[in-house]
Amino acid sequence: MKRVLVVCGTGIATSTLVADKVRKHLESVGIDARVEQATVMDLHRGASGFDLVVATAQVTQDVGVPVVKGLAFLTGMGVDEALAEIEGHLRD
Amino acid sequence: MGEDERSDTVSLGELVAAESVLVGRPLADDASAIVALGDLLVEAGATSADYAAACIARERTDPTGLPAALGVAIPHGDPSLVRSPAVAVAVPPEPVTFRQMGDPDVTVAAHVIFLLAVQSGAAQLRALREVAALVQDEGRLRSIVAARTPEDVLAVVRQADEDVVEEVAG
């Protein structure tokens, strides 16, 4: 089981949307993953236990795992690339 | 997915009141837009009085401008200040400069601003999906920008209510 952390400014609005889309995609491609949400502030404690972070907010510090930008899921531009990047990190 | 289906029943149309739509009022910058819309949400009893200030603070650290065919911004703030979920909408005569979500060095000219007062992501998921679908729907965005009255904006939102599920699934 992989663990994905989706973060946004409030941990409520855009992370919910992005988590929804990431969860559905991972299901559809058969990757067993738990997708959780947090605020970008929570990341100051790092992302230990997670395999990947997907962020709509800017993440400037090193959180120890790859960070994929989640903006595509809101604008609709670059969604396939973002999904491929997420999948690539989780299939390692 | 099962959980989503049970909890995402509130549509965007149900969260936008005609009194919370500003059409044609000039808005100088992102903070002015948030204050103008925040006042409407306070008047509607949807948030506490300090919600706009919280949204502006959030906008400074985690901006919400979304680049699309027509730029959109979706400012929002601390969910604990929200009393009942609601969305206020501004369609200013000139776009308002916001910083881009995830990339504050980039600016977005926002033609439509949705001030989101969201309490729970799960409970307001359908409405959030509709906002995202609108951002990606140039035709509907242009209809909103062309609106002359709040009712015109609501008419577009109600259309979006009806087919958001299909749009977002794509």
Coordinates of C-alpha atoms in Angstrom, one line a residue:
Chain A
M1 CA 0.0 0.0 0.0
K2 CA 1.4 3.4 -1.1
R3 CA 0.6 6.5 0.8
V4 CA 0.0 9.9 -1.0
L5 CA -0.3 13.2 0.9
V6 CA -2.2 15.9 -0.9
V7 CA -1.6 19.4 0.5
C8 CA -3.1 22.8 0.0
G9 CA -3.3 26.0 2.0
T10 CA -6.2 25.1 4.1
G11 CA -6.2 21.3 3.8
I12 CA -9.8 21.5 2.8
A13 CA -10.7 23.0 -0.6
T14 CA -8.3 22.3 -3.3
S15 CA -6.7 19.3 -1.7
T16 CA -10.1 17.7 -1.6
L17 CA -10.5 18.1 -5.3
V18 CA -7.0 16.9 -6.1
A19 CA -7.2 14.0 -3.7
D20 CA -10.5 13.0 -5.4
K21 CA -8.9 12.9 -8.8
V22 CA -5.7 11.2 -7.7
R23 CA -7.6 8.6 -5.8
K24 CA -9.8 7.8 -8.8
H25 CA -6.9 7.6 -11.2
L26 CA -4.8 5.3 -9.0
E27 CA -7.8 3.0 -8.6
S28 CA -8.3 2.9 -12.3
V29 CA -4.7 2.0 -13.0
G30 CA -4.6 -0.6 -10.2
I31 CA -2.2 1.1 -7.8
D32 CA -3.1 0.3 -4.2
A33 CA -2.7 3.6 -2.4
R34 CA -4.2 5.6 0.5
V35 CA -4.6 9.3 -0.4
E36 CA -4.7 11.6 2.6
Q37 CA -5.0 15.4 3.0
A38 CA -3.1 18.0 5.0
T39 CA -2.3 21.7 5.0
V40 CA 1.0 23.0 3.7
M41 CA 1.9 24.0 7.2
D42 CA 1.7 20.3 8.3
L43 CA 4.5 19.7 5.9
H44 CA 6.9 21.5 8.2
R45 CA 6.9 18.3 10.2
G46 CA 8.0 16.5 7.0
A47 CA 6.1 13.8 5.1
S48 CA 7.5 10.7 6.8
G49 CA 5.5 7.6 6.1
F50 CA 4.3 8.9 2.8
D51 CA 5.7 7.9 -0.6
L52 CA 4.7 11.1 -2.4
V53 CA 3.3 14.6 -1.9
V54 CA 1.0 16.3 -4.4
A55 CA 0.7 20.0 -3.6
T56 CA -1.4 22.9 -4.9
A57 CA 0.5 25.2 -2.6
Q58 CA 4.1 26.0 -3.0
V59 CA 6.4 23.7 -1.2
T60 CA 9.9 25.2 -0.9
Q61 CA 11.5 22.9 1.7
D62 CA 12.8 19.4 1.2
V63 CA 10.1 17.1 2.6
G64 CA 12.1 13.9 2.0
V65 CA 9.8 12.5 -0.8
P66 CA 9.0 13.7 -4.3
V67 CA 6.6 16.6 -4.6
V68 CA 4.3 16.8 -7.7
K69 CA 2.5 20.0 -8.5
G70 CA -1.3 19.7 -8.3
L71 CA -2.3 22.9 -10.2
A72 CA -3.1 20.9 -13.3
F73 CA -6.0 19.2 -11.6
L74 CA -7.6 22.6 -11.1
T75 CA -6.9 24.2 -14.5
G76 CA -7.2 21.0 -16.6
M77 CA -4.0 21.8 -18.3
G78 CA -1.2 19.2 -18.0
V79 CA -3.4 16.6 -16.2
D80 CA -2.0 13.6 -18.1
E81 CA 1.6 14.7 -17.4
A82 CA 0.8 15.1 -13.7
L83 CA -0.9 11.8 -13.5
A84 CA 2.0 10.1 -15.3
E85 CA 4.5 11.7 -12.9
I86 CA 2.5 10.5 -9.9
E87 CA 2.2 7.0 -11.3
G88 CA 5.9 7.0 -12.1
H89 CA 6.8 7.8 -8.5
L90 CA 4.5 5.2 -7.1
R91 CA 5.5 2.3 -9.4
D92 CA 9.2 2.5 -8.3
Chain B
M1 CA -15.5 6.6 -4.3
G2 CA -18.6 5.4 -2.5
E3 CA -18.1 8.0 0.2
D4 CA -17.9 10.7 -2.3
E5 CA -21.2 9.8 -3.9
R6 CA -23.0 10.0 -0.6
S7 CA -21.5 13.3 0.6
D8 CA -21.2 15.5 -2.5
T9 CA -24.8 16.5 -2.9
V10 CA -24.6 20.3 -2.3
S11 CA -24.3 22.0 -5.7
L12 CA -22.5 25.2 -6.4
G13 CA -25.9 26.8 -7.3
E14 CA -27.1 26.1 -3.8
L15 CA -24.1 27.9 -2.3
V16 CA -24.3 31.0 -4.4
A17 CA -27.0 33.5 -3.4
A18 CA -27.9 36.3 -5.9
E19 CA -27.1 38.8 -3.1
S20 CA -23.5 37.4 -3.0
V21 CA -22.8 38.1 -6.7
L22 CA -21.0 41.3 -7.6
V23 CA -21.3 42.2 -11.3
G24 CA -19.6 45.3 -12.8
R25 CA -18.0 46.7 -9.6
P26 CA -14.4 47.8 -10.2
L27 CA -12.0 45.9 -7.9
A28 CA -8.5 47.4 -7.6
D29 CA -6.6 44.4 -6.4
D30 CA -6.9 40.9 -4.8
A31 CA -7.4 42.3 -1.3
S32 CA -10.2 44.7 -2.4
A33 CA -11.9 41.8 -4.2
I34 CA -11.7 39.6 -1.2
V35 CA -13.0 42.3 1.1
A36 CA -15.9 43.2 -1.2
L37 CA -16.9 39.5 -1.5
G38 CA -16.2 38.8 2.2
D39 CA -18.6 41.6 3.2
L40 CA -21.3 39.8 1.2
L41 CA -20.7 36.5 3.0
V42 CA -20.7 38.2 6.4
E43 CA -24.0 39.9 5.5
A44 CA -25.4 36.5 4.4
G45 CA -24.4 35.1 7.8
A46 CA -22.1 32.6 6.2
T47 CA -18.9 33.5 7.9
S48 CA -17.6 35.4 10.9
A49 CA -16.5 39.0 10.3
D50 CA -12.8 38.2 10.1
Y51 CA -13.1 35.7 7.3
A52 CA -11.9 38.2 4.6
A53 CA -8.8 39.0 6.7
A54 CA -8.1 35.3 7.0
C55 CA -8.5 34.9 3.3
I56 CA -6.1 37.8 2.5
A57 CA -3.5 36.4 4.9
R58 CA -3.9 33.0 3.1
E59 CA -3.7 34.6 -0.3
R60 CA -0.3 36.1 0.7
T61 CA 1.3 32.7 1.6
D62 CA -0.8 30.4 -0.7
P63 CA -2.2 32.3 -3.6
T64 CA -5.2 31.1 -5.5
G65 CA -5.0 32.5 -9.0
L66 CA -5.7 29.8 -11.6
P67 CA -4.4 30.3 -15.1
A68 CA -7.0 29.1 -17.7
A69 CA -8.3 30.4 -21.0
L70 CA -9.7 33.1 -18.8
G71 CA -7.9 33.5 -15.4
V72 CA -9.9 32.8 -12.3
A73 CA -9.2 33.1 -8.6
I74 CA -10.6 31.1 -5.8
P75 CA -9.6 32.7 -2.5
H76 CA -10.6 30.9 0.6
G77 CA -9.5 30.8 4.3
D78 CA -9.7 29.1 7.6
P79 CA -12.7 26.7 7.6
S80 CA -13.3 27.3 11.3
L81 CA -14.5 30.8 10.5
V82 CA -17.2 29.5 8.2
R83 CA -20.7 29.2 9.8
S84 CA -22.5 27.8 6.8
P85 CA -20.9 27.0 3.4
A86 CA -21.4 29.6 0.7
V87 CA -19.7 31.1 -2.3
A88 CA -19.6 34.7 -3.4
V89 CA -18.7 35.6 -7.0
A90 CA -17.3 38.8 -8.5
V91 CA -17.2 39.7 -12.2
P92 CA -15.4 43.0 -12.3
P93 CA -15.2 45.1 -15.4
E94 CA -11.4 44.7 -15.5
P95 CA -9.6 41.6 -14.4
V96 CA -7.9 41.6 -11.0
T97 CA -4.3 40.6 -10.6
F98 CA -3.8 37.5 -8.3
R99 CA -0.7 35.4 -7.7
Q100 CA -0.8 32.0 -9.2
M101 CA -1.5 29.0 -7.0
G102 CA 1.7 27.0 -6.2
D103 CA 3.8 29.6 -8.0
P104 CA 3.6 33.1 -6.3
D105 CA 6.1 34.6 -8.7
V106 CA 3.6 34.3 -11.5
T107 CA 0.5 36.6 -11.8
V108 CA -2.9 35.7 -13.1
A109 CA -5.4 38.2 -14.5
A110 CA -8.6 36.9 -12.8
H111 CA -11.7 37.7 -14.7
V112 CA -13.9 35.9 -12.3
I113 CA -13.3 35.6 -8.5
F114 CA -15.0 32.9 -6.4
L115 CA -14.6 33.5 -2.7
L116 CA -15.2 30.1 -1.2
A117 CA -16.4 29.6 2.3
V118 CA -16.0 25.9 2.7
Q119 CA -16.4 24.0 5.9
S120 CA -15.7 20.4 4.9
G121 CA -14.1 19.2 1.7
A122 CA -16.1 16.0 1.7
A123 CA -19.4 17.7 2.2
Q124 CA -18.8 20.4 -0.4
L125 CA -17.0 18.2 -2.9
R126 CA -19.6 18.5 -5.6
A127 CA -19.6 22.3 -5.4
L128 CA -15.8 22.3 -5.5
R129 CA -15.9 20.0 -8.5
E130 CA -18.2 22.5 -10.2
V131 CA -15.8 25.4 -9.5
A132 CA -13.0 23.4 -11.1
A133 CA -15.2 22.4 -14.0
L134 CA -16.1 26.1 -14.6
V135 CA -12.4 27.1 -14.5
Q136 CA -11.8 24.6 -17.3
D137 CA -14.9 25.6 -19.3
E138 CA -14.0 28.6 -21.5
G139 CA -17.5 28.9 -22.9
R140 CA -19.1 29.1 -19.5
L141 CA -16.5 31.5 -18.2
R142 CA -17.1 33.8 -21.1
S143 CA -20.8 33.7 -20.3
I144 CA -20.1 34.6 -16.7
V145 CA -17.8 37.5 -17.8
A146 CA -20.5 38.7 -20.1
A147 CA -23.1 38.8 -17.3
R148 CA -24.9 42.0 -16.8
T149 CA -26.7 40.9 -13.6
P150 CA -26.3 38.5 -10.7
E151 CA -29.1 36.5 -12.2
D152 CA -27.1 36.0 -15.4
V153 CA -24.2 34.6 -13.4
L154 CA -26.6 32.3 -11.5
A155 CA -28.1 31.0 -14.7
V156 CA -24.6 29.8 -15.8
V157 CA -23.9 28.3 -12.4
R158 CA -27.2 26.4 -12.6
Q159 CA -26.4 25.0 -16.0
A160 CA -23.1 23.8 -14.5
D161 CA -25.0 22.2 -11.6
E162 CA -26.7 19.9 -14.1
D163 CA -23.7 18.4 -15.8
V164 CA -20.7 18.8 -13.5
V165 CA -20.3 15.1 -12.9
E166 CA -19.8 14.3 -16.6
E167 CA -17.5 17.2 -17.1
V168 CA -15.2 16.5 -14.3
A169 CA -15.0 12.8 -15.0
G170 CA -13.4 13.7 -18.3

